[in-house]
């Protein structure tokens, strides 16, 4: 859960590069994150949680859903 919390920019870069390498090796990764820009760019599937499952799908499907807008009003990923 939030593995990059408190990490500086250099640490973030190293962490995200590692995730990208692991994904290229066909490793399944479950990442819980509020870094919506990273999720939008790199995730294959997204589950939007807000006390319950609000939406499941591709990043585009979830980030354009009414559920996303209700959880993040005016928010942009």
Coordinates of N, CA, C and O in Angstrom, one line a residue:
X1 N 0.8 -1.2 0.0 CA 0.0 0.0 0.0 C 0.9 1.2 0.0 O 1.7 1.4 0.9
X2 N 0.7 2.1 -1.0 CA 1.5 3.3 -1.1 C 3.0 3.1 -0.9 O 3.6 3.6 0.0
X3 N 3.6 2.3 -1.8 CA 5.0 1.9 -1.6 C 6.0 3.1 -1.7 O 7.1 3.0 -1.3
X4 N 5.5 4.2 -2.4 CA 6.4 5.3 -2.6 C 6.2 6.5 -1.6 O 6.8 7.5 -1.8
X5 N 5.4 6.2 -0.6 CA 5.1 7.3 0.3 C 6.4 7.8 1.0 O 7.1 7.0 1.5
X6 N 6.6 9.1 0.9 CA 7.8 9.7 1.5 C 9.1 9.5 0.7 O 10.1 10.0 1.2
X7 N 9.0 9.0 -0.5 CA 10.2 8.8 -1.3 C 10.5 10.1 -2.1 O 9.6 10.8 -2.5
X8 N 11.8 10.3 -2.2 CA 12.2 11.5 -3.0 C 12.1 11.2 -4.5 O 11.8 10.0 -4.9
X9 N 12.3 12.2 -5.4 CA 12.2 12.0 -6.8 C 13.1 10.9 -7.4 O 12.7 10.1 -8.2
X10 N 14.3 10.9 -6.9 CA 15.3 9.8 -7.4 C 14.8 8.4 -7.0 O 14.8 7.5 -7.8
X11 N 14.3 8.3 -5.8 CA 13.8 7.0 -5.3 C 12.5 6.6 -6.1 O 12.4 5.4 -6.5
X12 N 11.7 7.6 -6.4 CA 10.5 7.3 -7.3 C 10.9 6.8 -8.6 O 10.3 5.8 -9.1
X13 N 11.8 7.4 -9.2 CA 12.3 7.0 -10.6 C 12.8 5.6 -10.6 O 12.5 4.8 -11.4
X14 N 13.6 5.3 -9.6 CA 14.2 3.9 -9.5 C 13.1 2.9 -9.2 O 13.1 1.9 -9.9
X15 N 12.1 3.2 -8.4 CA 11.0 2.3 -8.1 C 10.2 2.0 -9.3 O 9.9 0.9 -9.7
X16 N 9.8 3.1 -10.0 CA 9.0 3.0 -11.2 C 9.7 2.3 -12.3 O 9.1 1.5 -13.1
X17 N 11.0 2.5 -12.5 CA 11.8 1.8 -13.5 C 11.8 0.3 -13.2 O 11.7 -0.6 -14.1
X18 N 12.0 -0.1 -11.9 CA 11.9 -1.5 -11.5 C 10.6 -2.1 -11.8 O 10.5 -3.2 -12.4
X19 N 9.5 -1.4 -11.5 CA 8.2 -2.0 -11.8 C 8.0 -2.2 -13.3 O 7.5 -3.2 -13.8
X20 N 8.5 -1.2 -14.1 CA 8.4 -1.4 -15.6 C 9.2 -2.6 -16.1 O 8.7 -3.4 -16.9
X21 N 10.4 -2.8 -15.5 CA 11.2 -4.0 -15.9 C 10.5 -5.3 -15.5 O 10.5 -6.3 -16.3
X22 N 9.9 -5.3 -14.3 CA 9.2 -6.5 -13.9 C 8.0 -6.8 -14.8 O 7.7 -8.0 -15.1
X23 N 7.3 -5.8 -15.2 CA 6.1 -5.9 -16.1 C 6.5 -6.5 -17.4 O 5.9 -7.3 -18.0
X24 N 7.7 -6.0 -17.9 CA 8.2 -6.5 -19.2 C 8.5 -8.0 -19.1 O 8.5 -8.7 -20.2
X25 N 8.8 -8.5 -17.9 CA 9.1 -9.9 -17.7 C 7.8 -10.7 -17.5 O 7.8 -11.8 -17.0
X26 N 6.6 -10.1 -17.8 CA 5.3 -10.7 -17.6 C 5.0 -11.0 -16.1 O 4.2 -12.0 -15.8
X27 N 5.5 -10.3 -15.2 CA 5.2 -10.4 -13.8 C 3.9 -9.7 -13.5 O 3.7 -8.5 -13.9
X28 N 3.0 -10.3 -12.8 CA 1.8 -9.6 -12.3 C 2.1 -8.8 -11.1 O 2.7 -9.3 -10.2
X29 N 1.7 -7.5 -11.1 CA 2.0 -6.6 -10.0 C 0.7 -6.0 -9.5 O -0.1 -5.5 -10.3
X30 N 0.4 -6.1 -8.2 CA -0.7 -5.5 -7.6 C -0.2 -4.3 -6.9 O 0.6 -4.4 -5.9
X31 N -0.6 -3.1 -7.3 CA -0.1 -1.8 -6.8 C -1.2 -1.0 -6.3 O -2.2 -0.8 -7.0
X32 N -1.2 -0.6 -5.0 CA -2.2 0.2 -4.4 C -1.6 1.6 -4.4 O -0.6 1.8 -3.7
X33 N -2.2 2.6 -5.1 CA -1.6 3.9 -5.2 C -2.6 5.0 -5.4 O -3.6 4.8 -6.0
X34 N -2.2 6.2 -5.0 CA -2.9 7.4 -5.3 C -2.3 8.2 -6.4 O -2.7 9.3 -6.8
X35 N -1.2 7.7 -7.0 CA -0.5 8.3 -8.0 C -1.2 8.0 -9.3 O -0.9 7.1 -10.1
X36 N -2.3 8.8 -9.6 CA -3.2 8.5 -10.7 C -2.5 8.6 -12.0 O -2.8 7.9 -13.0
X37 N -1.6 9.5 -12.2 CA -0.9 9.7 -13.4 C -0.1 8.4 -13.8 O -0.1 8.0 -14.9
X38 N 0.6 7.9 -12.8 CA 1.3 6.6 -13.0 C 0.4 5.5 -13.4 O 0.6 4.7 -14.3
X39 N -0.7 5.4 -12.6 CA -1.7 4.3 -12.8 C -2.3 4.5 -14.2 O -2.4 3.5 -15.0
X40 N -2.7 5.7 -14.6 CA -3.2 5.9 -16.0 C -2.3 5.5 -17.1 O -2.7 4.9 -18.0
X41 N -1.0 5.8 -16.9 CA 0.0 5.5 -17.9 C 0.4 4.0 -18.0 O 0.7 3.5 -19.1
X42 N 0.5 3.4 -16.8 CA 1.1 2.1 -16.8 C 0.2 0.9 -16.5 O 0.6 -0.3 -16.8
X43 N -0.9 1.1 -15.9 CA -1.7 -0.1 -15.5 C -2.4 -0.7 -16.7 O -2.8 0.0 -17.6
X44 N -2.6 -2.0 -16.6 CA -3.4 -2.7 -17.6 C -4.9 -2.7 -17.1 O -5.8 -2.6 -17.9
X45 N -5.1 -2.9 -15.8 CA -6.4 -3.0 -15.2 C -6.4 -2.1 -14.0 O -5.4 -2.0 -13.3
X46 N -7.6 -1.5 -13.7 CA -7.7 -0.6 -12.5 C -8.9 -1.0 -11.7 O -10.0 -1.3 -12.3
X47 N -8.8 -1.0 -10.4 CA -10.0 -1.2 -9.5 C -10.0 0.1 -8.7 O -9.1 0.5 -8.0
X48 N -11.1 0.8 -8.8 CA -11.4 2.0 -8.0 C -12.1 1.6 -6.7 O -13.2 1.1 -6.8
X49 N -11.5 1.9 -5.6 CA -12.1 1.5 -4.3 C -12.4 2.8 -3.5 O -11.6 3.7 -3.5
X50 N -13.6 2.8 -3.0 CA -14.0 3.9 -2.1 C -15.0 3.2 -1.1 O -16.2 3.3 -1.3
X51 N -14.4 2.5 -0.1 CA -15.2 1.7 0.9 C -15.8 0.5 0.3 O -16.3 -0.4 1.0
X52 N -15.9 0.4 -1.1 CA -16.3 -0.7 -1.8 C -15.8 -0.6 -3.2 O -15.2 0.4 -3.6
X53 N -15.9 -1.6 -4.0 CA -15.5 -1.5 -5.4 C -16.4 -0.6 -6.2 O -17.6 -0.8 -6.2
X54 N -15.9 0.5 -6.7 CA -16.7 1.5 -7.4 C -16.6 1.3 -8.9 O -17.6 1.6 -9.7
X55 N -15.5 0.9 -9.4 CA -15.3 0.7 -10.9 C -14.1 -0.3 -11.1 O -13.2 -0.3 -10.4
X56 N -14.2 -1.1 -12.2 CA -13.2 -2.0 -12.6 C -13.1 -1.9 -14.1 O -14.1 -1.8 -14.8
X57 N -11.8 -1.8 -14.6 CA -11.7 -1.8 -16.1 C -10.3 -1.3 -16.5 O -9.4 -1.2 -15.6
X58 N -10.2 -0.9 -17.7 CA -8.9 -0.3 -18.2 C -8.8 1.1 -17.5 O -9.8 1.6 -17.0
X59 N -7.6 1.6 -17.6 CA -7.5 3.0 -17.0 C -8.5 4.0 -17.7 O -9.1 4.8 -17.0
X60 N -8.6 3.9 -19.0 CA -9.5 4.8 -19.6 C -11.0 4.6 -19.2 O -11.7 5.6 -18.9
X61 N -11.4 3.4 -19.1 CA -12.7 3.1 -18.6 C -13.0 3.6 -17.2 O -14.0 4.3 -16.9
X62 N -12.0 3.4 -16.3 CA -12.2 3.8 -14.9 C -12.1 5.3 -14.8 O -13.0 5.9 -14.1
X63 N -11.1 5.9 -15.4 CA -10.9 7.4 -15.2 C -12.0 8.2 -15.9 O -12.1 9.4 -15.6
X64 N -12.7 7.6 -16.8 CA -13.8 8.4 -17.5 C -15.2 8.0 -16.9 O -16.2 8.5 -17.4
X65 N -15.2 7.2 -15.9 CA -16.5 6.7 -15.3 C -17.1 7.7 -14.4 O -16.5 8.6 -13.8
X66 N -18.4 7.6 -14.3 CA -19.2 8.4 -13.3 C -18.7 8.2 -11.9 O -18.6 9.1 -11.0
X67 N -18.3 6.9 -11.6 CA -17.8 6.5 -10.3 C -16.5 7.3 -10.0 O -16.4 7.8 -8.9
X68 N -15.6 7.4 -10.9 CA -14.4 8.2 -10.7 C -14.7 9.6 -10.4 O -14.1 10.2 -9.5
X69 N -15.6 10.2 -11.2 CA -15.9 11.6 -11.0 C -16.6 11.9 -9.7 O -16.4 12.9 -9.1
X70 N -17.3 10.9 -9.2 CA -18.0 11.0 -7.8 C -16.9 10.9 -6.7 O -17.1 11.6 -5.7
X71 N -15.9 10.1 -6.9 CA -14.8 10.0 -5.9 C -13.9 11.1 -6.0 O -13.4 11.6 -4.9
X72 N -13.5 11.6 -7.2 CA -12.6 12.7 -7.4 C -13.3 13.8 -8.2 O -13.0 14.0 -9.3
X73 N -14.2 14.5 -7.5 CA -15.0 15.6 -8.2 C -14.0 16.6 -8.8 O -13.2 17.1 -8.0
X74 N -14.1 16.9 -10.0 CA -13.2 17.9 -10.7 C -11.8 17.4 -10.8 O -10.9 18.1 -11.3
X75 N -11.6 16.1 -10.4 CA -10.2 15.6 -10.5 C -9.9 15.1 -11.8 O -10.7 14.7 -12.6
X76 N -8.6 15.2 -12.1 CA -8.1 14.8 -13.4 C -6.9 13.8 -13.2 O -6.0 14.2 -12.4
X77 N -6.9 12.7 -13.7 CA -5.8 11.8 -13.5 C -4.7 12.0 -14.6 O -5.0 12.4 -15.7

